[in-house]
Short mmCIF file of C-alpha atoms in Angstrom, two decimals:
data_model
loop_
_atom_site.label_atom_id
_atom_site.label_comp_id
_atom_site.label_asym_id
_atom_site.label_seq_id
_atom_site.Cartn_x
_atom_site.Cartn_y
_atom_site.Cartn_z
CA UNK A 1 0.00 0.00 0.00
CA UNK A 2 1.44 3.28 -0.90
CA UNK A 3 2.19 5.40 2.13
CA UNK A 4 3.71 9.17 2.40
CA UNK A 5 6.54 7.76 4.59
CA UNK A 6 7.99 4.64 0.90
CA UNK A 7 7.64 7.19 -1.82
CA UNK A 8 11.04 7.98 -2.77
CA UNK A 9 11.22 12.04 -2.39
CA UNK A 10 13.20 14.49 -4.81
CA UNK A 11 15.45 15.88 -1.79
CA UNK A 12 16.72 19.37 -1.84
CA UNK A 13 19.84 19.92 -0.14
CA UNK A 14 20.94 24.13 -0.13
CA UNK A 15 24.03 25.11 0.38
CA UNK A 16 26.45 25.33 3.61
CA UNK A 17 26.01 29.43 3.58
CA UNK A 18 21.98 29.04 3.15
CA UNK A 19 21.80 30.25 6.99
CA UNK A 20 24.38 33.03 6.76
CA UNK A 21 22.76 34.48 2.68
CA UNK A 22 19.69 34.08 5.00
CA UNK A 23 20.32 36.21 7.91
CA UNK A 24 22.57 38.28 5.55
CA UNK A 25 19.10 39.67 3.37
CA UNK A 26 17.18 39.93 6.54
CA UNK A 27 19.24 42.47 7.86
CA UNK A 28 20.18 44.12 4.91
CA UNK A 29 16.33 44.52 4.24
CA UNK A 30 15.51 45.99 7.85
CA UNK A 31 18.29 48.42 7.80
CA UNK A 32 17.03 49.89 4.43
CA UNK A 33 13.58 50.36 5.93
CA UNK A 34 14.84 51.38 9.53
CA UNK A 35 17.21 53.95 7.48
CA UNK A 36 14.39 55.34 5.48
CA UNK A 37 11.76 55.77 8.53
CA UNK A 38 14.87 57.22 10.78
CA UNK A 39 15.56 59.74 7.74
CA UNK A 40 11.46 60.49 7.46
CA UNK A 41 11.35 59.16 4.02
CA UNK A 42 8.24 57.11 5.36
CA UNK A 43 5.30 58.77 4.20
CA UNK A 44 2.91 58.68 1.23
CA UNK A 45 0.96 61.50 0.43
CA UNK A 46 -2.17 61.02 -1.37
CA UNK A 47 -3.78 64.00 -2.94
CA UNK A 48 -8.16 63.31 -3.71
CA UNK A 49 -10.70 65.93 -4.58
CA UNK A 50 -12.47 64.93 -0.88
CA UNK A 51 -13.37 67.67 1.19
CA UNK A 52 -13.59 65.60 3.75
CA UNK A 53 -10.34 63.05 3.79
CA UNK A 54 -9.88 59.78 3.43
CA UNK A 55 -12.67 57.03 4.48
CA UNK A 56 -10.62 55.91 7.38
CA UNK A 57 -12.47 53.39 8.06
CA UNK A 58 -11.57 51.13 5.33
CA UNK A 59 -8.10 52.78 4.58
CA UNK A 60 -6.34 49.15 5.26
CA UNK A 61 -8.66 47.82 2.06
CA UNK A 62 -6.41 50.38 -0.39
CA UNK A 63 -2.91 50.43 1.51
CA UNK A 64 -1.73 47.44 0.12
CA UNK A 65 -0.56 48.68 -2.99
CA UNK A 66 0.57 52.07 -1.90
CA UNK A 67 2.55 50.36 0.90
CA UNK A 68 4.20 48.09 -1.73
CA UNK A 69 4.88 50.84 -4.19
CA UNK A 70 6.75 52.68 -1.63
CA UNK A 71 8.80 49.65 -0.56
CA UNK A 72 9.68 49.25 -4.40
CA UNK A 73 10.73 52.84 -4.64
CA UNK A 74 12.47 52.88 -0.67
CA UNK A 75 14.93 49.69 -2.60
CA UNK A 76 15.37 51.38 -5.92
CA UNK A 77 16.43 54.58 -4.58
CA UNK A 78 19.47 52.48 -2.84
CA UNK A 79 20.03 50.49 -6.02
CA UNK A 80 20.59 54.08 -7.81
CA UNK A 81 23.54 54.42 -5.47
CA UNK A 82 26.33 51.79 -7.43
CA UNK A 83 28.31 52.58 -4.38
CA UNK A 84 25.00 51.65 -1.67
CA UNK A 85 26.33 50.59 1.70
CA UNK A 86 24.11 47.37 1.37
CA UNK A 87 25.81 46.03 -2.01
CA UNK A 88 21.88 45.72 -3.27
CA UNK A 89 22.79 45.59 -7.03
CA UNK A 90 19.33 44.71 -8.74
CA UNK A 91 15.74 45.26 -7.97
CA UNK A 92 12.68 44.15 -10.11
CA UNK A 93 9.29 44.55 -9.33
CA UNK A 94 7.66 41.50 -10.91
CA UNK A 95 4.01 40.52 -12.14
CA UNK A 96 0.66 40.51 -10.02
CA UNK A 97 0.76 36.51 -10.66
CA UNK A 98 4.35 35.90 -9.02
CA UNK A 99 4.57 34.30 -5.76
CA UNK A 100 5.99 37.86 -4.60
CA UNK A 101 6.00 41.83 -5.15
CA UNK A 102 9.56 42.60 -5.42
CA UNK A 103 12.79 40.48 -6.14
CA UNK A 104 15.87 41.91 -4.75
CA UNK A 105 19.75 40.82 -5.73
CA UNK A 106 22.50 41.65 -3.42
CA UNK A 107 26.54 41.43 -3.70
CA UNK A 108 28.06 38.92 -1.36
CA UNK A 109 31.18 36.51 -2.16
CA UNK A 110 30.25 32.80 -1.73
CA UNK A 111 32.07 29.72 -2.42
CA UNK A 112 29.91 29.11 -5.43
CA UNK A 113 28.42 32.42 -6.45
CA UNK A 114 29.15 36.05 -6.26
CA UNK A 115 25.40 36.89 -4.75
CA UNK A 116 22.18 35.87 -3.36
CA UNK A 117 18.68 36.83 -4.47
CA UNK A 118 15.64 37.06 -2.73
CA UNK A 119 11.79 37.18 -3.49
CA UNK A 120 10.19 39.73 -1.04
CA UNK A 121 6.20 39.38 -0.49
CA UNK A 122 5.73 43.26 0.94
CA UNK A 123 1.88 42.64 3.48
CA UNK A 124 0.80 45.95 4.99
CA UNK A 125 -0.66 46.27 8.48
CA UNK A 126 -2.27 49.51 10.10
CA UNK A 127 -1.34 49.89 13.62
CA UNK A 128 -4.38 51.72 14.22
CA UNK A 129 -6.91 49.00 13.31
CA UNK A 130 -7.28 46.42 15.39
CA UNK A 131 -6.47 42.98 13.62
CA UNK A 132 -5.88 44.51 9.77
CA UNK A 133 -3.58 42.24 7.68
CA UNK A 134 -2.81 39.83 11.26
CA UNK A 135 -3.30 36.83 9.51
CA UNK A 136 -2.26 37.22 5.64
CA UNK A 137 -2.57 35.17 2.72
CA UNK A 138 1.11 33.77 2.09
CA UNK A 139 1.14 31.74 -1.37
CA UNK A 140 -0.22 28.65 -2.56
CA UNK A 141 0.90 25.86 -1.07
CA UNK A 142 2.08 23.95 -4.28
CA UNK A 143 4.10 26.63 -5.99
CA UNK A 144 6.02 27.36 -2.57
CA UNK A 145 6.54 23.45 -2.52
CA UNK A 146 7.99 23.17 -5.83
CA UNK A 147 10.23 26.45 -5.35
CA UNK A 148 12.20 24.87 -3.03
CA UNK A 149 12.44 21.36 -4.94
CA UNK A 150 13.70 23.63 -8.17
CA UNK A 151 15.74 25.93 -5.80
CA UNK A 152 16.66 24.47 -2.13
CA UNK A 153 18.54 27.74 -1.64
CA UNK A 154 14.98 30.06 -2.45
CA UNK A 155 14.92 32.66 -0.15
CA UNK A 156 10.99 33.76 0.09
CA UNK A 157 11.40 36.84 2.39
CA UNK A 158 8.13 38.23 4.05
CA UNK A 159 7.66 41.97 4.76
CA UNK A 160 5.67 43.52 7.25
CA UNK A 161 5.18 47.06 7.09
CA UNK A 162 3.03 48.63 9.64
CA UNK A 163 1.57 51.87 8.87
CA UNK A 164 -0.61 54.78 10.06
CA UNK A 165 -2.93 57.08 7.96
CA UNK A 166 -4.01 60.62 8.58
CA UNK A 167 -5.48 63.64 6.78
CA UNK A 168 -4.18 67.26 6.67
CA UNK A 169 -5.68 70.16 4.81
CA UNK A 170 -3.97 70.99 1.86
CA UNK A 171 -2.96 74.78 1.97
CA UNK A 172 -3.28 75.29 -1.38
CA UNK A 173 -5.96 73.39 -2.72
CA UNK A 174 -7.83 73.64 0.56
CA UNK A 175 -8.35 70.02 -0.07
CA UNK A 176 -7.64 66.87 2.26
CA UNK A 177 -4.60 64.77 1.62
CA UNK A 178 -4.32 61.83 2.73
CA UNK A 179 -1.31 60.94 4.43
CA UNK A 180 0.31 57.14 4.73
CA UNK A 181 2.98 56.58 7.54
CA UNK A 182 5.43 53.61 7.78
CA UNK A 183 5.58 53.33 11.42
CA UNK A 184 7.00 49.85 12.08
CA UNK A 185 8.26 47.10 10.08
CA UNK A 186 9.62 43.11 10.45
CA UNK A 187 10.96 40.98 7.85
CA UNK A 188 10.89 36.71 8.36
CA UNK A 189 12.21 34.05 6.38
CA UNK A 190 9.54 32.01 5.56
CA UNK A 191 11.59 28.98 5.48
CA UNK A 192 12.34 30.02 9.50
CA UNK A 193 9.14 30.69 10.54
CA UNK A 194 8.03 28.48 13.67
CA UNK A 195 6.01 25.71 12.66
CA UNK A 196 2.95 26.94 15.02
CA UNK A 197 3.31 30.67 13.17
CA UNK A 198 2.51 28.59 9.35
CA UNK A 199 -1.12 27.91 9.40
CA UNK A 200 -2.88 26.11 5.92
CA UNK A 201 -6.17 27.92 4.30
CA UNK A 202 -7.57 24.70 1.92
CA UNK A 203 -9.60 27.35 -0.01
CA UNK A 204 -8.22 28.71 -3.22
CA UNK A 205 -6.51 26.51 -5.53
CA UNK A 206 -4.28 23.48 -3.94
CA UNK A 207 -4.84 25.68 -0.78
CA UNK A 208 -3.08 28.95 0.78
CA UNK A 209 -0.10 29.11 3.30
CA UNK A 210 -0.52 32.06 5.67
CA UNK A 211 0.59 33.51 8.81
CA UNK A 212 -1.57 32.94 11.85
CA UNK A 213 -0.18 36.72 13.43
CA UNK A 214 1.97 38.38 11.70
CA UNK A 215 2.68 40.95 13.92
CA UNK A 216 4.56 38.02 16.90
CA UNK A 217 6.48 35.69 14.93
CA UNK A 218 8.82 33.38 16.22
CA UNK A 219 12.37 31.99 14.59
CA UNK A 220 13.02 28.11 13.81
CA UNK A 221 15.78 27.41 11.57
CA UNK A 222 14.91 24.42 9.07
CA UNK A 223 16.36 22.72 6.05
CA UNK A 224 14.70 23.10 2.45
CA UNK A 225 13.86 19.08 3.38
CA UNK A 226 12.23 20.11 6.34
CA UNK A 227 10.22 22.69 5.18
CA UNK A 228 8.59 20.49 2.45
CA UNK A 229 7.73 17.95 5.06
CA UNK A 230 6.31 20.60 7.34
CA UNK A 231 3.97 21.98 4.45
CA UNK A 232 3.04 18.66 3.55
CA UNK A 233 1.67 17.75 6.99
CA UNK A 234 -0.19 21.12 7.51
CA UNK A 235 -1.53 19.97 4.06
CA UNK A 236 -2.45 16.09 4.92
CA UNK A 237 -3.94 17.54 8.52
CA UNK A 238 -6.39 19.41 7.14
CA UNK A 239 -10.10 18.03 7.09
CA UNK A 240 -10.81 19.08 3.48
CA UNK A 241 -7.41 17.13 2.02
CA UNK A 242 -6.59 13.63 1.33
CA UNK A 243 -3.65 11.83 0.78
CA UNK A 244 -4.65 11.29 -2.63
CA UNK A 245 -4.62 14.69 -3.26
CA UNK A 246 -1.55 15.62 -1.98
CA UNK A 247 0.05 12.39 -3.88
CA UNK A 248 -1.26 14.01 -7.34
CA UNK A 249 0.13 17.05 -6.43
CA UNK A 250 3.54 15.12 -6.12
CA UNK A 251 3.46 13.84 -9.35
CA UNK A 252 1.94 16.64 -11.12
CA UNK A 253 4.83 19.00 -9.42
CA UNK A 254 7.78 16.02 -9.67
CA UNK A 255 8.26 16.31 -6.30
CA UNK A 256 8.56 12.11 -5.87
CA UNK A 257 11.28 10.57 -8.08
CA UNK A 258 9.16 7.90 -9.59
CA UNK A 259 5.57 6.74 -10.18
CA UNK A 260 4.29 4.30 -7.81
#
């Protein structure tokens, strides 16, 4: 009888300095943001034709994109500098359909490799709504599967970026602007996050890995191996999947080595 435990598993194995690239782009991406918040580069000021400001109330539903833009722009404004302090030498903003919102490349000597590249998934929280973006949406669980099978050294970085939002009168227009404040900020490798943090949504698709609170996260360093098996059982735990499932999933995705 065919059991998870006899299938004969494509393995990833990343390399020795996976830990060290790791905690390398992790700091390298909080000191950017720390550096642009301590040098008030941290707001977003959105000009409307509202008399009366913003709908505060349901700011969180349209900060995601402005919150993202202004990550984009807070990298590519150290990328302009060939000479940056953080060796960040490419940034791309990819398509709506990738896994994340921004890839970023950074300069680092390796035994193997000259740099070390990271996907960044930027999630905005407000700090003045109780509960906004605390449990986000992640990626599906087969595509982050399969990234590390094709890749075992895939960093998938995720960005939190907590913001406030306030109007102010516009002296000249005698309009209200909105204004959008970066206030606080924590970036995780997803690969590291504690196994109670990773929670498994079955809706959408082959089903969506997410966060349970993003805003107290906790550290637990992993292999690429690891990490597969630790999606997988979220995946096989849940009511609405069945091992059948998750076995067509394997083959569909090559993650086994053979049919069986």
């Amino acid at each position: 009888m065919i059991s998870y435990e006899n299938l004969i598993f494509k393995i990833p194995r990343e390399s020795e300095d996976y830990e060290n690239c790791s905690d390398f782009v992790i700091g390298s991406i909080e000191s950017i943001i720390h550096s642009a918040i301590k040098a008030r580069m941290n707001k977003i000021v959105i000009n409307t034709n509202l008399k009366l400001g913003l709908p505060m109330e349901n700011i969180n539903k349209i900060a995601g994109p402005f919150v993202e833009a202004w990550a984009y722009q807070t990298f590519y404004e150290i990328y302009q500098d060939k000479n940056n302090a953080y060796k960040l030498i490419n940034v791309e903003a990819v398509e709506r359909l990738h896994m994340a919102d921004i890839v970023l490349q950074f300069q680092r000597k390796r035994e193997i490799e000259s740099g070390v590249t990271a996907d960044i998934d930027v999630k905005a929280t407000a700090e003045d709504i109780e509960n906004s973006g605390k449990s986000p949406n992640i990626t599906s669980y087969s595509r982050i599967r399969t990234a590390y099978i094709k890749d075992p050294d895939y960093i998938f970085v995720v960005l939190s970026l907590k913001h406030k939002v306030y109007s102010t009168r516009n002296s000249e227009t005698g309009l209200m602007d909105g204004i959008m404040e970066i206030v606080d900020y924590n970036a995780y490798d997803l690969k590291y996050l504690a196994s109670n943090d990773i929670s498994y949504n079955p809706a959408l698709g082959t089903g969506q890995i997410q966060i349970r609170d993003i805003h107290y996260v906790g550290k637990q360093c992993r292999t690429a191996w690891e990490f597969c098996q630790l999606l997988d059982k979220k995946y096989l735990n849940s009511e609405r999947r069945d091992f059948d499932q998750w076995l067509a999933l394997a083959h569909k995705n090559e993650w086994v080595k053979e049919d069986v």
